[in-house]
Structure formats: structure tokens, C-alpha cells
mmCIF file of C-alpha atoms in Angstrom:
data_model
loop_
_atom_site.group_PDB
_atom_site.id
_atom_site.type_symbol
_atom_site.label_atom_id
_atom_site.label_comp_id
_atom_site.label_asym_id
_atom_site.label_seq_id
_atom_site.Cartn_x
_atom_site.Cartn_y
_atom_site.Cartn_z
ATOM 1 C CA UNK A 178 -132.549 20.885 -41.692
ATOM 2 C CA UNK A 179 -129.699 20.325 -43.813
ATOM 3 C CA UNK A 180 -125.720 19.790 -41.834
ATOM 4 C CA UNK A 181 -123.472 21.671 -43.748
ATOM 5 C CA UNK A 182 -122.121 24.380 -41.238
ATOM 6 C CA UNK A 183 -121.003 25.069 -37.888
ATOM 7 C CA UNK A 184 -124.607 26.956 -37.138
ATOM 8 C CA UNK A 185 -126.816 24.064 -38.458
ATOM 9 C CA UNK A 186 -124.018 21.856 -35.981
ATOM 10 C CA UNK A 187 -124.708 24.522 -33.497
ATOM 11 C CA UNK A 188 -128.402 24.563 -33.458
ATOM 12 C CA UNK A 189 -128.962 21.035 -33.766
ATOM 13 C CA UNK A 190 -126.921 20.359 -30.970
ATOM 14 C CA UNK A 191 -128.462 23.314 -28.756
ATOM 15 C CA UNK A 192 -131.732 21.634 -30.216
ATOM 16 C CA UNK A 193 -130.806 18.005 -28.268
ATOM 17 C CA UNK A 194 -129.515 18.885 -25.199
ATOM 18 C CA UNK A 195 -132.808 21.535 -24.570
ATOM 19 C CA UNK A 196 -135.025 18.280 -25.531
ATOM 20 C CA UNK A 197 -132.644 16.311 -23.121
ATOM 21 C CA UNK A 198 -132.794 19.113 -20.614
ATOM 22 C CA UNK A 199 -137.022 18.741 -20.412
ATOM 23 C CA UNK A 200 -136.345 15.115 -20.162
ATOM 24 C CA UNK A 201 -134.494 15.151 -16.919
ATOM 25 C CA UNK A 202 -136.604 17.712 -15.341
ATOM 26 C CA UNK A 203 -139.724 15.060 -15.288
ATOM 27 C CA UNK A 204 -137.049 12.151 -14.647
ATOM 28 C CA UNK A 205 -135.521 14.256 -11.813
ATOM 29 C CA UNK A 206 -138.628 14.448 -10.248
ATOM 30 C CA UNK A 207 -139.001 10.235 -10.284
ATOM 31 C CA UNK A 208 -135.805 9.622 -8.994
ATOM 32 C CA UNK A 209 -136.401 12.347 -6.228
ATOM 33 C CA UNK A 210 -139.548 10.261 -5.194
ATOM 34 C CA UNK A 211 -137.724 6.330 -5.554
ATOM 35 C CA UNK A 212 -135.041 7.515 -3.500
ATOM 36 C CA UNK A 213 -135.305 6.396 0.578
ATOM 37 C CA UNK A 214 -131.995 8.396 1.718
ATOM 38 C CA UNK A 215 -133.000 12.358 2.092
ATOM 39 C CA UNK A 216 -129.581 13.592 1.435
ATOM 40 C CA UNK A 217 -129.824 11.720 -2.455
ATOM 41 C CA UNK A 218 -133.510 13.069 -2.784
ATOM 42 C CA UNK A 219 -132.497 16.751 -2.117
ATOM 43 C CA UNK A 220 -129.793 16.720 -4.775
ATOM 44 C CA UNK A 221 -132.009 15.469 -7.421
ATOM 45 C CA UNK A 222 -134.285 18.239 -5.719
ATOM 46 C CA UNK A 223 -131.753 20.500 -5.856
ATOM 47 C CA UNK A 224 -130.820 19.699 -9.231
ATOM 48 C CA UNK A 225 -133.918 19.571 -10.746
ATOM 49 C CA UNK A 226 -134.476 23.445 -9.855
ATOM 50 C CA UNK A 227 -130.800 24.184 -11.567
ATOM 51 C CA UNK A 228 -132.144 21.828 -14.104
ATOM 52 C CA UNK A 229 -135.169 24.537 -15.036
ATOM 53 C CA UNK A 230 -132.409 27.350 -14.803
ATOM 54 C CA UNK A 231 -130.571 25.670 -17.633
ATOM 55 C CA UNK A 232 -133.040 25.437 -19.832
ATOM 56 C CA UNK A 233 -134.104 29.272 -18.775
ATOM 57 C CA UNK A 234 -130.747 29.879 -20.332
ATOM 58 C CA UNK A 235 -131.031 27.313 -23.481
ATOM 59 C CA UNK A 236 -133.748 29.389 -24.491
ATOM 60 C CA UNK A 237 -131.520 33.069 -23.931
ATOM 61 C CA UNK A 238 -129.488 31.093 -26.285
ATOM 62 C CA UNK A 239 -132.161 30.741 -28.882
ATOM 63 C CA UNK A 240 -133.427 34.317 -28.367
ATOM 64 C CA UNK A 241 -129.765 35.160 -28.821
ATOM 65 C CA UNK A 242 -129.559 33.984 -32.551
ATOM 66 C CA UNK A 243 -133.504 34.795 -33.391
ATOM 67 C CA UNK A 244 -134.719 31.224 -32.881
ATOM 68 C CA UNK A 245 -137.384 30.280 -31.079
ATOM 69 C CA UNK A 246 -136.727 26.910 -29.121
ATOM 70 C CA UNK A 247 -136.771 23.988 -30.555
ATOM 71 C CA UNK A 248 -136.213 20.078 -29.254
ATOM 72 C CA UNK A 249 -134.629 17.658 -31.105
ATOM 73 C CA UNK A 250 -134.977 14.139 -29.631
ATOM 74 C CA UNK A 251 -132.198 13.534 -27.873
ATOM 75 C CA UNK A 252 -131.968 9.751 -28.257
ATOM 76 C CA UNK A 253 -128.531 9.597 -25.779
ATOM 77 C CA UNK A 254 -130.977 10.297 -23.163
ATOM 78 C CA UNK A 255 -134.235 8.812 -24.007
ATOM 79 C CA UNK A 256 -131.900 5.079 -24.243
ATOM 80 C CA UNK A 257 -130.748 6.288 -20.916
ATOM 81 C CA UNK A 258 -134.364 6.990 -19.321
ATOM 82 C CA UNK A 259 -135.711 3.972 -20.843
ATOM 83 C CA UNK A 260 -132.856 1.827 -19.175
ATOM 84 C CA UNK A 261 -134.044 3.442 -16.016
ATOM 85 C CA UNK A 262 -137.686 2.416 -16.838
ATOM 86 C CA UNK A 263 -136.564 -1.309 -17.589
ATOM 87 C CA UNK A 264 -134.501 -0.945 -14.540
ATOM 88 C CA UNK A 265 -137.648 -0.173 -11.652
ATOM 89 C CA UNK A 266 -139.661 -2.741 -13.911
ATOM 90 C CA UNK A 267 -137.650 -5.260 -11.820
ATOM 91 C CA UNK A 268 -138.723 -3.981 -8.306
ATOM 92 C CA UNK A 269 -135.302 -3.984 -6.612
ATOM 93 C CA UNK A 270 -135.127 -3.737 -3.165
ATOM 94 C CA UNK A 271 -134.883 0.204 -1.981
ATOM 95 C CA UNK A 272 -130.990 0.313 -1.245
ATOM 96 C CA UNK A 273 -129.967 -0.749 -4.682
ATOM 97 C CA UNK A 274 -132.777 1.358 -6.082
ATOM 98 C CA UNK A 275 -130.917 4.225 -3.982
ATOM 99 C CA UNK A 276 -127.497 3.445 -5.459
ATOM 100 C CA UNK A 277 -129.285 2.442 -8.658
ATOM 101 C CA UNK A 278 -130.614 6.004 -8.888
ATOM 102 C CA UNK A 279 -127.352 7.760 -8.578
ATOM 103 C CA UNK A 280 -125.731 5.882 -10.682
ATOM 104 C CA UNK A 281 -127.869 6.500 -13.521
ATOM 105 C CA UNK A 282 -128.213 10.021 -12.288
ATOM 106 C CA UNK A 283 -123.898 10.072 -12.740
ATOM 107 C CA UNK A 284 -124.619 8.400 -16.543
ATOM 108 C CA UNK A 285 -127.111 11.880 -17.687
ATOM 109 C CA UNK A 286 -124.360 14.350 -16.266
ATOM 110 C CA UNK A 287 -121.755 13.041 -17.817
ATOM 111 C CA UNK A 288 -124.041 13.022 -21.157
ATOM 112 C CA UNK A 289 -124.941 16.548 -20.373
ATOM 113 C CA UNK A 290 -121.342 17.730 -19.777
ATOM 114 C CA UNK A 291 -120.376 16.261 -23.108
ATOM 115 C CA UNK A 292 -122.278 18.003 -24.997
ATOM 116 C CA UNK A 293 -122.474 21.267 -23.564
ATOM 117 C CA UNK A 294 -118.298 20.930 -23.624
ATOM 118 C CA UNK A 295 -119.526 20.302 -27.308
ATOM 119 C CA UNK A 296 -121.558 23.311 -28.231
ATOM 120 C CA UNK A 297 -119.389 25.833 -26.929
ATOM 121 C CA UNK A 298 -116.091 25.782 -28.900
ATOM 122 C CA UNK A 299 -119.069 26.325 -31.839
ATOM 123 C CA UNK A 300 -120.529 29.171 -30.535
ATOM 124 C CA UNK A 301 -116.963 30.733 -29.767
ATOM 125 C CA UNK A 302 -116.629 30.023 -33.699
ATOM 126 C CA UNK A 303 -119.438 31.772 -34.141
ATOM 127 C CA UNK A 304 -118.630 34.535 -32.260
ATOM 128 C CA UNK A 305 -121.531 34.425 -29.851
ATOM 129 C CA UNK A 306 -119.900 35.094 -26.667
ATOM 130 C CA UNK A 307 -123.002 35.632 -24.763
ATOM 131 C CA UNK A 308 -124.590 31.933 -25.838
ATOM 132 C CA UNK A 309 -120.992 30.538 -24.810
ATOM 133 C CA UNK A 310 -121.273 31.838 -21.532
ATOM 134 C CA UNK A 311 -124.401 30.665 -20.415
ATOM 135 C CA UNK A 312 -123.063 27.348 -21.919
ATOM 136 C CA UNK A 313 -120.327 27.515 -19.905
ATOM 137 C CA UNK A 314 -122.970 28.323 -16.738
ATOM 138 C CA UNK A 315 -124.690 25.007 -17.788
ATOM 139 C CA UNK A 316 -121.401 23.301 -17.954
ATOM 140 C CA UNK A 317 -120.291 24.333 -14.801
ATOM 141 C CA UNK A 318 -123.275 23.299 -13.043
ATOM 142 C CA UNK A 319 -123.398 20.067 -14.512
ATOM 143 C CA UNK A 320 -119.836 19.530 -13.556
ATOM 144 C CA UNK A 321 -120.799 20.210 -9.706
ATOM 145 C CA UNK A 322 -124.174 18.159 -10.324
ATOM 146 C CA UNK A 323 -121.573 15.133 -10.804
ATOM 147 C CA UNK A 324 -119.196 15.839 -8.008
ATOM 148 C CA UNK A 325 -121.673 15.799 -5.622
ATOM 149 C CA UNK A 326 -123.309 12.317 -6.766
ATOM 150 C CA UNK A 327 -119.889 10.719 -6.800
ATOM 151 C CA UNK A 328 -119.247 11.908 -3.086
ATOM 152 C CA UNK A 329 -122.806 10.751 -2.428
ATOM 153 C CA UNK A 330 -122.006 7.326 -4.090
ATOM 154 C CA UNK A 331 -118.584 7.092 -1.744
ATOM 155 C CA UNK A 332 -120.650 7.684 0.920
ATOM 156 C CA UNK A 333 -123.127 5.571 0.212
ATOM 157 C CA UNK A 334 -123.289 2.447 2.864
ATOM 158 C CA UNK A 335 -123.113 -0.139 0.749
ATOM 159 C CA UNK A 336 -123.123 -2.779 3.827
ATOM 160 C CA UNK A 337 -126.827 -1.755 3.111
ATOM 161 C CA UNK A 338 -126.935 -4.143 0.126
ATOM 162 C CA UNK A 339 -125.924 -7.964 -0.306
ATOM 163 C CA UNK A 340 -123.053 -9.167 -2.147
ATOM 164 C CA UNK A 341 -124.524 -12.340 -3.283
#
């Protein structure tokens, strides 16, 4: 695919973040099941069922420009994932895997908000309204993903975990 316009911008960018989107949904899952505190493993459950939503609506996005859905890697998230990976490898003890897990979990929303606040000022350019609004829905949901992990990380006891 050759970059010379706002649609081949649009679509490879729409292309990412639904190949980002999968991603999550398995890693969702993972930090659902490493996670001790039941309030932090029902927002990654609860966000992993908004999670297959979003990409419900990713791919009324393709439909809406006669595309069939595509992934491009999205190597933001993959480095992200593959921290995480390198991260368990060290067996830390469970509270800093808790606080571990939201933490990354706070680094893939704010990747996610990024760049759907990216692709829809291109498909407002492109006059397709309907693709910026269930952007927007993504957006939006992704923004309240975040709150709630940073009110879960201030909340977090972290008397639970050794300074030194």
C-alpha cells in the first residue's frame, strides 16, 4: 500500500489499532487471570467485553468504506505485550504483579486513545461521519477504561508491597 493520502493514512491507521484491538482481547484475558484483587480482574473483564464491541465497530468502519478488515501489526502494542511477557518471566510476587498489571493495562489505553484521537479528525476529512462516530464510541470508552484503572491504582494498598 502506497502513503500518499489521507485514506491510505486512514486505513492504515484503522488497519493498526483493529490488529492492536485483537491483541488486547487475548492479553485482557491474561491479565484478568494474574490478577489476585477481584475488583482489578473484573475491569479487565469488563473491558475485555467492551474490548470485542470495539472491534464490532472497527469492522462497521471497514464495511463503511467497502473494505473488508484488515490488521496491520501494530508494533506500539506488540513492544508493549512483549514487555509484559519479559515482565511475568521474572515471577514477581502477586501484589506487584497486581499493580504491575494495571499499570501496563494504563500504558495500552493511553496507546489506544492516541490513536483513535488520531483517526478521527481523518475520517471527518473524509467526510465519513458515521466511521467518526463509532471512533469517537471507541474513544470514549477507552477514555473511561483509563479513569477507572487510575482510581484503581489510587486505591491500590500499596502497604501491600515492600519499599526496599
Amino acid at each position: 500500500m502506497s502513503m500518499e493520502t489521507i485514506h491510505d493514512l486512514f486505513e492504515h491507521g484503522l488497519e493498526d489499532i483493529y490488529h492492536a484491538e485483537h491483541q488486547l482481547l487475548d492479553a485482557l484475558e491474561e491479565l484478568e487471570s494474574n490478577t489476585d484483587r477481584d475488583e482489578i480482574a473484573q475491569a479487565f473483564g469488563d473491558h475485555r467485553e467492551e474490548t470485542q464491541g470495539q472491534i464490532d465497530r472497527l469492522e462497521e468502519v471497514f464495511d463503511s468504506f467497502g473494505e473488508p478488515p484488515e490488521k496491520e501489526e501494530c508494533e506500539g502494542v506488540e513492544g508493549l505485550l512483549e514487555e509484559y511477557e519479559e515482565f511475568t518471566a521474572m515471577e514477581p510476587d502477586q501484589a506487584v504483579m497486581d499493580y504491575n498489571n494495571m499499570a501496563a493495562a494504563e500504558k495500552t489505553e493511553h496507546y489506544e486513545i492516541a490513536a483513535y484521537g488520531n483517526l478521527i479528525p481523518l475520517a471527518d476529512q473524509l467526510g465519513m461521519d458515521e466511521a467518526a462516530d463509532l471512533l469517537e464510541q471507541n474513544l470514549r470508552e477507552e477514555q473511561e477504561a483509563l479513569e477507572e484503572l487510575k482510581e484503581l491504582t489510587e486505591e491500590f494498598e500499596m502497604g501491600a508491597i515492600p519499599a526496599e
